[in-house]
Amino acid sequence: MSSPTGSDATTPGREPERIHAVPVRYPGRWVAAAVVAVIAAMAVHGLITNPRFAWPTVGKYLFATPVLQGVLWTLALTVGSMVIAVVLAVLLAVMRGSDNPVTRAVSWFYIWVFRGTPIYTQLVFWGLISVLYPKISLGVPFGPEWLSFTTKDLVTAFRGALLGLALNEAAYLAEIVRAGLQSVDRGQHEAARALGMKEGTILRRVVLPQAMRVIVPPTGNETISMLKTTSLVLAVPFTLDLNYATSAVGNRIFQPVPLLIVAAFWYLLVTSVLMVGQYYLERYYGRGFDVHKVNAGPQGPRRGRAARQAAINAAHTTPEPTPLDEMGGGLHNPGGVQ
Amino acid sequence: MSTTTDATVPMVELRGVHKWFGDAHVLRGIDLVVPKGTVCVVLGPSGSGKSTALRCINQLEEIGAGRVILNGELMGYREGVRGGRPTLYRLHPKAIAHQRAEVGMVFQRFNLFPHMTALGNVVEAQVQVLRRGKDEARSRAVDMLRRVGLDDRMEHYPAQLSGGQQQRVAIARALAMDPELMLFDEPTSALDPELVGEVLAVMRDLAASGMTMIVVTHEIGFAREVADQVVFMADGVVVEQGTPDEVLGSPREARTRDFLSRVL
């Protein structure tokens, strides 16, 4: 069908002439780039040539054994406490949204206490737990005891630090998880109920996987924040983490600055690794939302916030009419059941 | 389950069903009988309570008074005796979930699970609710998707499908559970006009196969062609019911005539 105006652009068999216009110039960008380059060069030059940074000392201790061990302890504290916190947070968020007033109140109280007191105070408390409760025993409340432990053996400095960090973090994460659960469309819960699913199944299979899309980005933020919060565990006191290990060396050799640089280097490196992990987690939980209408292979969901938003917007009204004959063929397919 | 195959027992019976949302009295005594293998189309202006009535049948809404009986079985409650008097005991949510699995429901906004493919959507409840094996659920899902004409879209996510295709997946998802009754809550209202036909075609096919269906819709043509019974609701009551010819052809009530003159 040729268009009524008969323009070249719509005549079949002839390529329309593509526009090759001269793009707009932005001289301001070049000026800005030059300014940034000069400032950066000055900063780097200043860092390298300033003898007070003691770069040889930085190099000497960058891979020193106590520093590397500190990195490992810090990682263990970060990952361990976050794992415990996430599990606890999901539990707290579900309790918070429950019909049961008792679980709702318990969850509210937990979040109130652990979010409302400083983490440092909590860590000191976990360090003192063996003084407050020298013995912990299992048994009938107010009745006989079956098993008892000396608290000092049960709650070591590391476990106290891990526990303190995790219990505090869980209170914050619980609110993030709650927001995530609330972000899932009511219709999802309803459709699952109409299919006969039980509440637990609905949470596990339908609501939580969709909530993860909302939960993961702020949780990544919390994980990076936790990496640095581990430097407070000296309150327990736990003294093998990266921050304490580097400052101990710095104090011993009377050169705190190079050791601060060593610590900063490792914190930054670990943060970068965590950011990569977050990227893949976000991509995994974005499946089905990240799909690009135009060139989406079924197995190749594409990434990007704009694309994701577009996909959500388009989810209900994508104008792609199916040819009716294709449909009719399916409808009367003898392979269909019944 | 006291379900029965006796054809004289209606598939659904609503007896004097009332529903309150707080102070709002949205259903004011609904009586309705839908025999097995028939199609009942519910018409009415928005806010007339037709969607609520539908949701009361599969207990997505708890009713305030009356009885909902599905295939001879009381929905949501157990009859018992307490202190010498007949009393209703509310069923445990798990038992209600079990009752719901016998009723398929299709929503206006499709409500497909966006994180699962079309196939995954149809497989999910078969595995989680009916405890079917992966292979059995999968082959059943493939059959159902073929039946709605989407066997070439099985690995697509909902966001990659058109509205009409999504709604057909939703129908396949409900059918895979082998329901005795299918509820349709304005299944074509959220669709672009050119996509309505493909969904109605699937529903027409389903009605022809003998499925018992209750359809809330504004598609008068569909009602005239497919319905065995047409119910007109307004302000929480059934104003008029009968065959399509009676209700659509020569309505007795002024409110029905008024409504029809505005939608036709």
Coordinates of C-alpha atoms in Angstrom, one line a residue:
Chain A
M1 CA 0.0 0.0 0.0
S2 CA 1.6 3.2 -1.1
S3 CA 0.8 6.3 1.0
P4 CA -1.5 8.8 -0.5
T5 CA 1.2 11.5 -0.4
G6 CA 3.5 9.2 -2.5
S7 CA 6.5 10.2 -0.5
D8 CA 9.8 8.4 -1.1
A9 CA 10.1 7.3 2.5
T10 CA 7.1 4.9 2.1
T11 CA 7.7 3.7 -1.5
P12 CA 8.5 -0.1 -1.3
G13 CA 11.8 -1.3 -2.5
R14 CA 13.7 1.9 -1.8
E15 CA 15.7 2.6 1.3
P16 CA 14.7 5.9 2.9
E17 CA 17.6 8.3 3.1
R18 CA 19.0 8.2 6.6
I19 CA 19.6 11.6 8.4
H20 CA 23.3 12.2 9.1
A21 CA 23.1 15.5 10.8
V22 CA 26.1 17.3 12.6
P23 CA 25.5 16.7 16.3
V24 CA 25.2 19.6 18.7
R25 CA 28.6 20.6 20.3
Y26 CA 29.0 21.0 24.0
P27 CA 32.2 22.9 24.7
G28 CA 31.3 23.1 28.4
R29 CA 31.9 19.4 28.7
W30 CA 35.5 19.7 27.5
V31 CA 36.2 22.6 29.9
A32 CA 34.7 20.5 32.8
A33 CA 36.8 17.5 31.8
A34 CA 40.0 19.6 31.7
V35 CA 39.3 21.1 35.1
V36 CA 38.6 17.7 36.6
A37 CA 41.7 16.2 35.0
V38 CA 43.9 19.0 36.5
I39 CA 42.4 18.6 40.0
A40 CA 42.8 14.9 39.9
A41 CA 46.4 15.1 38.7
M42 CA 47.1 17.6 41.6
A43 CA 45.5 15.3 44.1
V44 CA 47.4 12.2 42.9
H45 CA 50.7 14.1 42.8
G46 CA 50.1 15.4 46.3
L47 CA 49.3 11.9 47.6
I48 CA 52.4 10.4 46.0
T49 CA 55.0 13.0 46.8
N50 CA 53.9 13.8 50.3
P51 CA 56.4 11.8 52.5
R52 CA 54.0 11.9 55.5
F53 CA 51.8 9.2 53.9
A54 CA 54.8 6.9 54.1
W55 CA 53.9 4.8 51.0
P56 CA 56.8 2.3 51.6
T57 CA 55.2 1.5 54.9
V58 CA 51.8 1.1 53.3
G59 CA 53.4 -1.4 50.8
K60 CA 55.1 -3.2 53.6
Y61 CA 51.9 -3.8 55.6
L62 CA 49.3 -4.1 52.8
F63 CA 49.7 -7.9 52.8
A64 CA 51.0 -8.4 56.3
T65 CA 49.6 -11.5 58.1
P66 CA 47.7 -9.7 60.8
V67 CA 46.1 -7.4 58.2
L68 CA 45.1 -10.3 55.9
Q69 CA 43.7 -12.1 58.9
G70 CA 41.8 -9.0 59.9
V71 CA 40.3 -8.9 56.4
L72 CA 39.1 -12.5 56.9
W73 CA 37.7 -11.9 60.4
T74 CA 35.9 -8.8 59.1
L75 CA 34.4 -10.7 56.2
A76 CA 33.3 -13.5 58.5
L77 CA 31.6 -11.0 60.8
T78 CA 29.9 -9.2 57.9
V79 CA 28.7 -12.2 56.0
G80 CA 27.8 -14.2 59.1
S81 CA 25.9 -11.5 60.8
M82 CA 24.0 -10.5 57.6
V83 CA 22.9 -14.1 57.0
I84 CA 21.6 -14.4 60.5
A85 CA 20.0 -11.0 60.3
V86 CA 18.2 -11.7 57.0
V87 CA 16.7 -14.9 58.3
L88 CA 15.6 -13.2 61.5
A89 CA 14.3 -10.2 59.6
V90 CA 12.0 -12.2 57.3
L91 CA 10.7 -13.9 60.5
L92 CA 10.1 -10.5 62.2
A93 CA 8.5 -9.0 59.1
V94 CA 6.1 -11.9 58.7
M95 CA 5.3 -11.7 62.4
R96 CA 4.7 -8.0 62.0
G97 CA 2.2 -8.6 59.2
S98 CA 0.5 -11.6 60.9
D99 CA -3.1 -11.8 62.1
N100 CA -1.9 -12.9 65.5
P101 CA -1.7 -9.9 67.9
V102 CA 0.9 -11.7 70.1
T103 CA 3.5 -12.2 67.3
R104 CA 2.8 -8.7 66.0
A105 CA 3.5 -7.2 69.4
V106 CA 6.7 -9.3 69.9
S107 CA 8.0 -8.2 66.5
W108 CA 7.2 -4.5 67.3
F109 CA 8.9 -4.7 70.7
Y110 CA 12.0 -6.4 69.2
I111 CA 12.4 -3.7 66.5
W112 CA 11.7 -0.9 69.1
V113 CA 14.5 -2.1 71.4
F114 CA 17.1 -3.1 68.9
R115 CA 16.7 -0.1 66.6
G116 CA 16.2 2.3 69.4
T117 CA 19.5 1.7 71.3
P118 CA 23.1 2.3 69.9
I119 CA 24.8 -0.6 68.4
Y120 CA 27.9 0.2 70.5
T121 CA 25.8 -0.2 73.7
Q122 CA 24.4 -3.5 72.5
L123 CA 27.9 -4.8 71.7
V124 CA 29.2 -3.8 75.2
F125 CA 26.1 -5.6 76.6
W126 CA 26.9 -8.8 74.7
G127 CA 30.5 -8.6 75.9
L128 CA 29.2 -8.4 79.5
I129 CA 26.6 -11.2 79.1
S130 CA 28.8 -13.7 80.8
V131 CA 29.1 -11.4 83.9
L132 CA 25.3 -10.9 83.9
Y133 CA 24.4 -14.5 83.3
P134 CA 27.3 -16.7 84.3
K135 CA 25.3 -19.9 83.5
I136 CA 22.8 -20.6 80.8
S137 CA 20.7 -23.8 81.3
L138 CA 17.9 -25.5 79.4
G139 CA 15.1 -27.0 81.3
V140 CA 11.5 -26.5 82.5
P141 CA 10.9 -22.8 83.3
F142 CA 11.2 -22.3 87.0
G143 CA 11.7 -26.0 87.3
P144 CA 14.5 -28.6 86.8
E145 CA 17.4 -28.0 84.5
W146 CA 18.6 -30.6 81.9
L147 CA 21.5 -28.9 80.3
S148 CA 23.6 -26.1 81.5
F149 CA 26.5 -24.1 80.0
T150 CA 29.0 -21.7 81.3
T151 CA 28.2 -18.5 79.4
K152 CA 31.8 -17.6 79.0
D153 CA 32.4 -20.8 76.9
L154 CA 29.2 -20.4 74.9
V155 CA 29.4 -16.7 74.0
T156 CA 33.0 -16.2 73.0
A157 CA 34.2 -12.7 71.9
F158 CA 33.6 -13.7 68.2
R159 CA 30.1 -15.1 68.9
G160 CA 29.2 -12.1 71.0
A161 CA 30.3 -9.8 68.2
L162 CA 28.4 -11.8 65.6
L163 CA 25.3 -12.0 67.7
G164 CA 25.4 -8.3 68.6
L165 CA 25.8 -7.2 65.0
A166 CA 23.1 -9.7 63.7
L167 CA 20.4 -8.9 66.3
N168 CA 20.8 -5.1 65.7
E169 CA 20.9 -5.5 61.9
A170 CA 17.8 -7.7 62.0
A171 CA 15.7 -4.8 63.4
Y172 CA 16.6 -2.6 60.4
L173 CA 16.3 -5.3 57.8
A174 CA 12.9 -6.3 59.2
E175 CA 11.6 -2.9 58.1
I176 CA 13.2 -3.3 54.7
V177 CA 11.6 -6.8 54.3
R178 CA 8.2 -5.4 55.5
A179 CA 8.4 -2.7 52.9
G180 CA 9.3 -5.3 50.3
L181 CA 6.4 -7.6 51.2
Q182 CA 4.0 -4.6 51.1
S183 CA 5.2 -3.6 47.6
V184 CA 3.8 -6.8 46.1
D185 CA 0.5 -6.3 44.4
R186 CA -2.5 -7.5 46.4
G187 CA -3.8 -9.3 43.3
Q188 CA -0.8 -11.7 43.6
H189 CA -1.8 -12.9 47.0
E190 CA -5.4 -13.1 45.9
A191 CA -4.7 -15.2 42.7
A192 CA -2.6 -17.6 44.8
R193 CA -5.4 -17.9 47.3
A194 CA -7.9 -18.6 44.6
L195 CA -5.6 -21.4 43.4
G196 CA -5.9 -23.0 46.8
M197 CA -2.4 -22.2 48.1
K198 CA -1.8 -22.0 51.8
E199 CA -0.5 -18.8 53.4
G200 CA 3.0 -20.3 53.9
T201 CA 3.2 -21.5 50.3
I202 CA 2.0 -18.1 49.1
L203 CA 4.7 -16.3 51.0
R204 CA 7.5 -18.7 49.9
R205 CA 6.6 -19.1 46.3
V206 CA 4.7 -16.0 45.3
V207 CA 5.2 -13.0 47.5
L208 CA 8.8 -13.2 48.8
P209 CA 10.4 -13.9 45.4
Q210 CA 8.7 -10.7 44.1
A211 CA 9.5 -8.7 47.3
M212 CA 13.2 -9.6 46.8
R213 CA 13.4 -7.1 44.0
V214 CA 12.6 -4.4 46.4
I215 CA 14.5 -5.9 49.3
V216 CA 17.9 -6.6 47.6
P217 CA 19.1 -3.1 46.8
P218 CA 18.7 -1.6 50.3
T219 CA 20.1 -4.9 51.8
G220 CA 23.2 -4.5 49.7
N221 CA 23.5 -1.0 51.2
E222 CA 23.1 -2.5 54.7
T223 CA 25.8 -5.1 53.9
I224 CA 28.3 -2.5 52.9
S225 CA 27.3 -0.5 56.0
M226 CA 27.8 -3.6 58.1
L227 CA 31.3 -4.1 56.7
K228 CA 32.3 -0.9 58.3
T229 CA 30.1 -1.3 61.5
T230 CA 32.3 -4.4 62.3
S231 CA 35.0 -1.9 63.3
L232 CA 32.9 -1.4 66.5
V233 CA 33.3 -4.9 67.7
L234 CA 36.2 -3.8 69.9
A235 CA 33.3 -2.9 72.3
V236 CA 32.7 -6.6 73.0
P237 CA 35.8 -6.7 72.9
F238 CA 36.8 -8.6 69.8
T239 CA 40.2 -7.4 68.5
L240 CA 41.1 -9.4 65.4
D241 CA 39.0 -7.4 62.8
L242 CA 40.6 -5.3 60.1
N243 CA 40.1 -2.0 61.8
Y244 CA 41.6 -3.0 65.2
A245 CA 44.4 -5.1 63.6
T246 CA 45.6 -2.2 61.4
S247 CA 45.4 0.4 64.1
A248 CA 47.2 -1.9 66.5
V249 CA 50.1 -2.1 64.1
G250 CA 50.0 1.6 63.4
N251 CA 50.2 2.4 67.2
R252 CA 53.0 -0.1 67.7
I253 CA 55.2 1.5 65.0
F254 CA 54.1 5.0 65.7
Q255 CA 52.8 5.5 62.2
P256 CA 49.0 5.5 62.2
V257 CA 48.5 7.1 58.8
P258 CA 49.9 4.4 56.5
L259 CA 48.0 1.8 58.4
L260 CA 44.8 3.8 58.0
I261 CA 45.5 3.8 54.2
V262 CA 46.0 0.0 54.4
A263 CA 42.6 -0.4 56.2
A264 CA 40.8 1.9 53.7
F265 CA 42.3 0.0 50.8
W266 CA 40.9 -3.3 52.0
Y267 CA 37.5 -1.9 53.0
L268 CA 37.2 -0.4 49.6
L269 CA 38.2 -3.6 47.9
V270 CA 35.7 -5.7 49.8
T271 CA 33.0 -3.2 49.2
S272 CA 33.7 -3.5 45.5
V273 CA 33.4 -7.2 45.6
L274 CA 30.1 -7.0 47.5
M275 CA 28.8 -4.6 44.9
V276 CA 29.5 -7.1 42.1
G277 CA 27.6 -9.7 44.2
Q278 CA 24.7 -7.3 44.6
Y279 CA 24.6 -6.8 40.8
Y280 CA 24.0 -10.5 40.2
L281 CA 21.5 -10.9 43.0
E282 CA 19.5 -8.0 41.5
R283 CA 19.6 -9.5 38.1
Y284 CA 18.4 -12.8 39.4
Y285 CA 15.4 -11.4 41.3
G286 CA 14.6 -9.0 38.4
R287 CA 13.8 -11.9 36.1
G288 CA 10.4 -11.5 34.5
F289 CA 10.6 -7.8 35.2
D290 CA 13.7 -6.9 33.3
V291 CA 12.5 -8.4 30.1
H292 CA 12.8 -6.1 27.1
K293 CA 9.8 -6.3 24.8
V294 CA 11.6 -5.8 21.6
N295 CA 14.5 -8.3 21.6
A296 CA 13.8 -10.4 24.7
G297 CA 14.7 -14.0 24.2
P298 CA 12.8 -16.0 26.7
Q299 CA 16.1 -16.9 28.5
G300 CA 17.8 -13.6 28.0
P301 CA 16.2 -11.1 30.3
R302 CA 17.8 -7.7 30.0
R303 CA 18.8 -5.4 32.9
G304 CA 18.2 -1.8 33.6
R305 CA 15.9 0.2 35.8
A306 CA 14.3 2.0 32.9
A307 CA 13.7 -1.3 31.1
R308 CA 12.3 -2.8 34.2
Q309 CA 9.9 0.1 34.8
A310 CA 8.8 0.0 31.1
A311 CA 8.2 -3.8 31.4
I312 CA 6.0 -3.3 34.5
N313 CA 4.1 -0.4 32.9
A314 CA 3.6 -2.5 29.8
A315 CA 2.7 -5.7 31.6
H316 CA -1.0 -5.3 31.2
T317 CA -1.5 -3.5 27.9
T318 CA 1.2 -4.5 25.5
P319 CA -0.4 -4.0 22.1
E320 CA 0.6 -7.1 20.2
P321 CA -2.5 -8.6 18.6
T322 CA -2.3 -12.3 18.0
P323 CA -3.5 -13.3 14.6
L324 CA -6.9 -14.9 15.1
D325 CA -6.1 -17.9 12.8
E326 CA -3.1 -18.8 14.9
M327 CA -5.4 -18.8 17.9
G328 CA -8.2 -20.8 16.4
G329 CA -5.7 -23.4 15.4
G330 CA -4.8 -23.8 19.0
L331 CA -8.3 -23.8 20.3
H332 CA -9.5 -26.7 18.3
N333 CA -6.3 -28.7 18.6
P334 CA -7.3 -32.3 19.1
G335 CA -4.2 -32.7 21.3
G336 CA -6.0 -30.5 23.9
V337 CA -7.4 -32.4 26.9
Q338 CA -11.2 -33.0 27.3
Chain B
M1 CA -15.2 -34.0 50.8
S2 CA -18.9 -34.7 50.4
T3 CA -18.8 -33.7 46.7
T4 CA -21.2 -35.5 44.5
T5 CA -21.7 -36.3 40.8
D6 CA -25.4 -36.3 41.2
A7 CA -26.6 -34.0 38.3
T8 CA -29.7 -32.8 40.3
V9 CA -27.5 -31.2 42.9
P10 CA -26.7 -27.7 41.7
M11 CA -23.0 -26.8 41.2
V12 CA -23.4 -23.6 43.2
E13 CA -26.2 -22.4 45.4
L14 CA -26.3 -19.0 47.2
R15 CA -29.0 -18.7 49.8
G16 CA -29.7 -15.3 51.2
V17 CA -26.1 -14.1 51.1
H18 CA -25.3 -10.8 52.7
K19 CA -22.0 -9.0 52.8
W20 CA -20.9 -6.0 54.8
F21 CA -17.7 -4.0 54.5
G22 CA -17.8 -2.1 57.7
D23 CA -21.1 -0.2 57.6
A24 CA -21.5 -0.6 53.8
H25 CA -24.1 -3.3 53.1
V26 CA -22.9 -4.4 49.6
L27 CA -24.8 -7.7 49.2
R28 CA -28.4 -7.6 50.5
G29 CA -29.6 -11.2 50.2
I30 CA -28.5 -12.9 47.1
D31 CA -30.2 -16.1 46.0
L32 CA -28.8 -17.9 43.0
V33 CA -28.7 -21.5 41.7
V34 CA -26.3 -22.5 39.0
P35 CA -26.9 -26.1 37.7
K36 CA -24.0 -28.3 36.6
G37 CA -22.7 -27.7 33.1
T38 CA -24.4 -24.3 32.7
V39 CA -23.1 -20.8 32.1
C40 CA -24.4 -18.0 34.3
V41 CA -23.6 -14.4 33.2
V42 CA -23.9 -11.7 35.8
L43 CA -24.6 -8.2 34.5
G44 CA -25.0 -4.9 36.4
P45 CA -23.6 -1.4 36.9
S46 CA -20.3 -1.0 38.7
G47 CA -20.7 -1.1 42.5
S48 CA -23.7 -3.4 42.2
G49 CA -21.9 -6.1 44.1
K50 CA -21.4 -8.6 41.3
S51 CA -17.7 -9.0 41.8
T52 CA -18.2 -9.3 45.5
A53 CA -20.8 -12.0 45.0
L54 CA -18.3 -13.9 42.9
R55 CA -15.6 -13.6 45.5
C56 CA -17.9 -14.8 48.2
I57 CA -18.4 -18.1 46.3
N58 CA -14.7 -19.1 46.6
Q59 CA -14.4 -17.5 50.0
L60 CA -12.0 -14.7 49.0
E61 CA -14.6 -12.7 51.0
E62 CA -16.1 -14.0 54.2
I63 CA -19.9 -13.7 54.0
G64 CA -21.9 -11.9 56.7
A65 CA -25.1 -13.9 56.5
G66 CA -26.6 -16.7 54.4
R67 CA -25.0 -19.9 52.9
V68 CA -22.8 -20.7 49.9
I69 CA -23.1 -24.3 48.9
L70 CA -20.7 -25.7 46.3
N71 CA -21.7 -29.1 44.9
G72 CA -23.7 -29.9 48.0
E73 CA -20.9 -28.8 50.4
L74 CA -21.1 -25.8 52.7
M75 CA -18.3 -23.3 51.9
G76 CA -16.2 -21.9 54.7
Y77 CA -18.1 -23.5 57.6
R78 CA -18.9 -26.7 59.3
E79 CA -22.3 -27.4 60.7
G80 CA -22.3 -28.6 64.3
V81 CA -24.1 -28.4 67.6
R82 CA -23.1 -26.3 70.6
G83 CA -25.2 -26.2 73.7
G84 CA -28.0 -28.1 72.1
R85 CA -28.3 -25.5 69.3
P86 CA -27.2 -25.9 65.7
T87 CA -24.1 -23.7 65.2
L88 CA -21.6 -22.9 62.5
Y89 CA -17.9 -23.5 63.1
R90 CA -15.5 -21.5 60.9
L91 CA -13.2 -23.8 59.0
H92 CA -9.5 -23.6 59.4
P93 CA -7.8 -21.5 56.6
K94 CA -6.1 -24.7 55.3
A95 CA -9.5 -26.4 54.9
I96 CA -10.9 -23.3 53.1
A97 CA -7.8 -23.4 50.8
H98 CA -8.7 -27.0 50.1
Q99 CA -12.3 -26.0 49.1
R100 CA -11.0 -23.1 47.0
A101 CA -8.8 -25.5 44.9
E102 CA -12.0 -26.9 43.4
V103 CA -13.0 -23.5 42.0
G104 CA -11.0 -21.8 39.3
M105 CA -10.9 -18.0 39.1
V106 CA -9.9 -15.6 36.4
F107 CA -9.3 -11.9 37.4
Q108 CA -9.8 -8.7 35.6
R109 CA -6.1 -7.8 35.9
F110 CA -4.9 -11.4 35.1
N111 CA -2.7 -11.6 38.3
L112 CA -0.2 -13.9 36.7
F113 CA 3.0 -14.5 38.7
P114 CA 5.4 -12.1 37.0
H115 CA 8.6 -13.9 38.2
M116 CA 7.5 -17.2 36.5
T117 CA 7.2 -18.1 32.8
A118 CA 3.8 -18.9 31.3
L119 CA 4.6 -22.6 31.9
G120 CA 5.8 -21.9 35.4
N121 CA 2.5 -20.1 36.2
V122 CA 0.4 -23.1 35.1
V123 CA 2.7 -25.7 36.8
E124 CA 3.0 -23.9 40.2
A125 CA -0.3 -24.6 42.0
Q126 CA -0.5 -28.1 40.5
V127 CA 2.8 -29.0 42.4
Q128 CA 2.2 -26.9 45.5
V129 CA -1.5 -27.6 46.0
L130 CA -2.4 -30.8 44.2
R131 CA 1.0 -32.4 44.9
R132 CA 1.4 -33.5 41.4
G133 CA 4.8 -34.6 40.2
K134 CA 6.9 -32.2 38.2
D135 CA 6.5 -34.2 35.0
E136 CA 2.8 -34.8 35.3
A137 CA 2.2 -31.1 36.1
R138 CA 4.3 -30.0 33.2
S139 CA 2.6 -32.2 30.7
R140 CA -0.8 -31.1 32.0
A141 CA 0.4 -27.4 31.7
V142 CA 1.5 -28.0 28.2
D143 CA -1.9 -29.4 27.3
M144 CA -3.7 -26.5 28.9
L145 CA -1.5 -23.9 27.2
R146 CA -2.1 -25.7 23.9
R147 CA -5.9 -25.6 24.6
V148 CA -5.8 -21.8 24.9
G149 CA -3.5 -21.5 21.8
L150 CA -0.3 -20.5 23.6
D151 CA 1.9 -23.6 23.3
D152 CA 4.4 -21.4 21.4
R153 CA 4.6 -18.9 24.3
M154 CA 5.4 -21.3 27.2
E155 CA 8.8 -19.9 28.0
H156 CA 7.7 -16.3 27.9
Y157 CA 7.4 -14.2 31.1
P158 CA 4.0 -12.4 31.5
A159 CA 5.6 -9.0 30.7
Q160 CA 6.5 -10.4 27.3
L161 CA 2.9 -11.3 26.5
S162 CA 0.0 -9.2 25.3
G163 CA -2.9 -8.7 27.6
G164 CA -5.0 -11.2 25.7
Q165 CA -2.2 -13.8 25.9
Q166 CA -1.8 -13.1 29.6
Q167 CA -5.5 -13.7 30.3
R168 CA -5.4 -16.9 28.3
V169 CA -2.5 -18.1 30.4
A170 CA -4.5 -17.2 33.5
I171 CA -7.4 -19.4 32.2
A172 CA -5.0 -22.2 31.5
R173 CA -3.6 -21.8 35.0
A174 CA -7.0 -22.2 36.5
L175 CA -8.0 -25.1 34.3
A176 CA -4.9 -27.1 35.1
M177 CA -6.3 -27.5 38.6
D178 CA -9.3 -29.5 37.2
P179 CA -11.9 -27.2 38.8
E180 CA -15.5 -28.1 38.9
L181 CA -16.5 -24.5 38.5
M182 CA -14.9 -21.5 36.8
L183 CA -15.4 -17.9 38.0
F184 CA -14.6 -15.0 35.6
D185 CA -14.4 -11.6 37.2
E186 CA -14.7 -9.1 34.2
P187 CA -12.0 -11.1 32.3
T188 CA -12.0 -8.7 29.3
S189 CA -12.4 -5.3 31.0
A190 CA -8.7 -4.6 31.2
L191 CA -8.0 -5.6 27.6
D192 CA -7.5 -3.4 24.5
P193 CA -10.6 -3.8 22.3
E194 CA -8.8 -5.9 19.6
L195 CA -7.7 -8.4 22.2
V196 CA -11.1 -9.1 23.7
G197 CA -12.1 -11.6 21.0
E198 CA -9.3 -14.1 21.6
V199 CA -10.3 -14.4 25.3
L200 CA -14.0 -14.7 24.6
A201 CA -13.2 -17.4 22.1
V202 CA -11.4 -19.4 24.7
M203 CA -14.3 -19.0 27.1
R204 CA -16.9 -19.9 24.5
D205 CA -14.8 -23.1 23.8
L206 CA -14.7 -23.9 27.5
A207 CA -18.5 -23.4 27.8
A208 CA -19.0 -25.8 24.9
S209 CA -16.9 -28.4 26.7
G210 CA -19.5 -28.5 29.5
M211 CA -17.7 -26.5 32.1
T212 CA -19.9 -24.8 34.7
M213 CA -19.1 -21.1 34.6
I214 CA -20.2 -17.9 36.3
V215 CA -19.1 -14.9 34.3
V216 CA -19.2 -11.2 35.5
T217 CA -18.9 -9.2 32.3
H218 CA -20.1 -6.2 30.3
E219 CA -20.0 -8.3 27.1
I220 CA -23.7 -8.5 26.3
G221 CA -23.1 -10.3 23.0
F222 CA -21.3 -13.1 24.9
A223 CA -24.1 -13.3 27.4
R224 CA -26.7 -13.6 24.6
E225 CA -24.7 -16.3 22.8
V226 CA -23.3 -18.4 25.6
A227 CA -25.3 -18.0 28.7
D228 CA -28.0 -20.4 29.9
Q229 CA -28.9 -17.9 32.6
V230 CA -28.5 -14.2 32.9
V231 CA -28.6 -12.4 36.2
F232 CA -29.0 -8.7 36.5
M233 CA -27.7 -7.1 39.8
A234 CA -28.0 -3.6 41.2
D235 CA -27.4 -2.2 44.6
G236 CA -26.5 -5.6 46.1
V237 CA -29.7 -7.4 45.1
V238 CA -30.6 -9.6 42.1
V239 CA -33.1 -7.4 40.2
E240 CA -33.9 -9.9 37.5
Q241 CA -32.8 -13.3 36.3
G242 CA -33.8 -15.7 33.5
T243 CA -32.8 -16.9 30.1
P244 CA -30.9 -14.4 27.9
D245 CA -34.0 -14.0 25.8
E246 CA -36.0 -13.0 28.8
V247 CA -33.6 -10.7 30.5
L248 CA -31.9 -9.2 27.5
G249 CA -34.7 -9.5 25.0
S250 CA -37.7 -8.4 27.1
P251 CA -36.6 -7.2 30.5
R252 CA -39.4 -6.7 33.0
E253 CA -37.7 -4.4 35.4
A254 CA -37.2 -0.7 34.6
R255 CA -33.7 -0.8 36.0
T256 CA -32.7 -3.6 33.7
R257 CA -34.0 -1.8 30.7
D258 CA -32.2 1.4 31.8
F259 CA -28.9 -0.5 32.1
L260 CA -29.2 -2.3 28.9
S261 CA -30.1 0.9 27.0
R262 CA -26.9 2.4 28.2
V263 CA -24.5 -0.5 27.5
L264 CA -26.0 -1.6 24.1

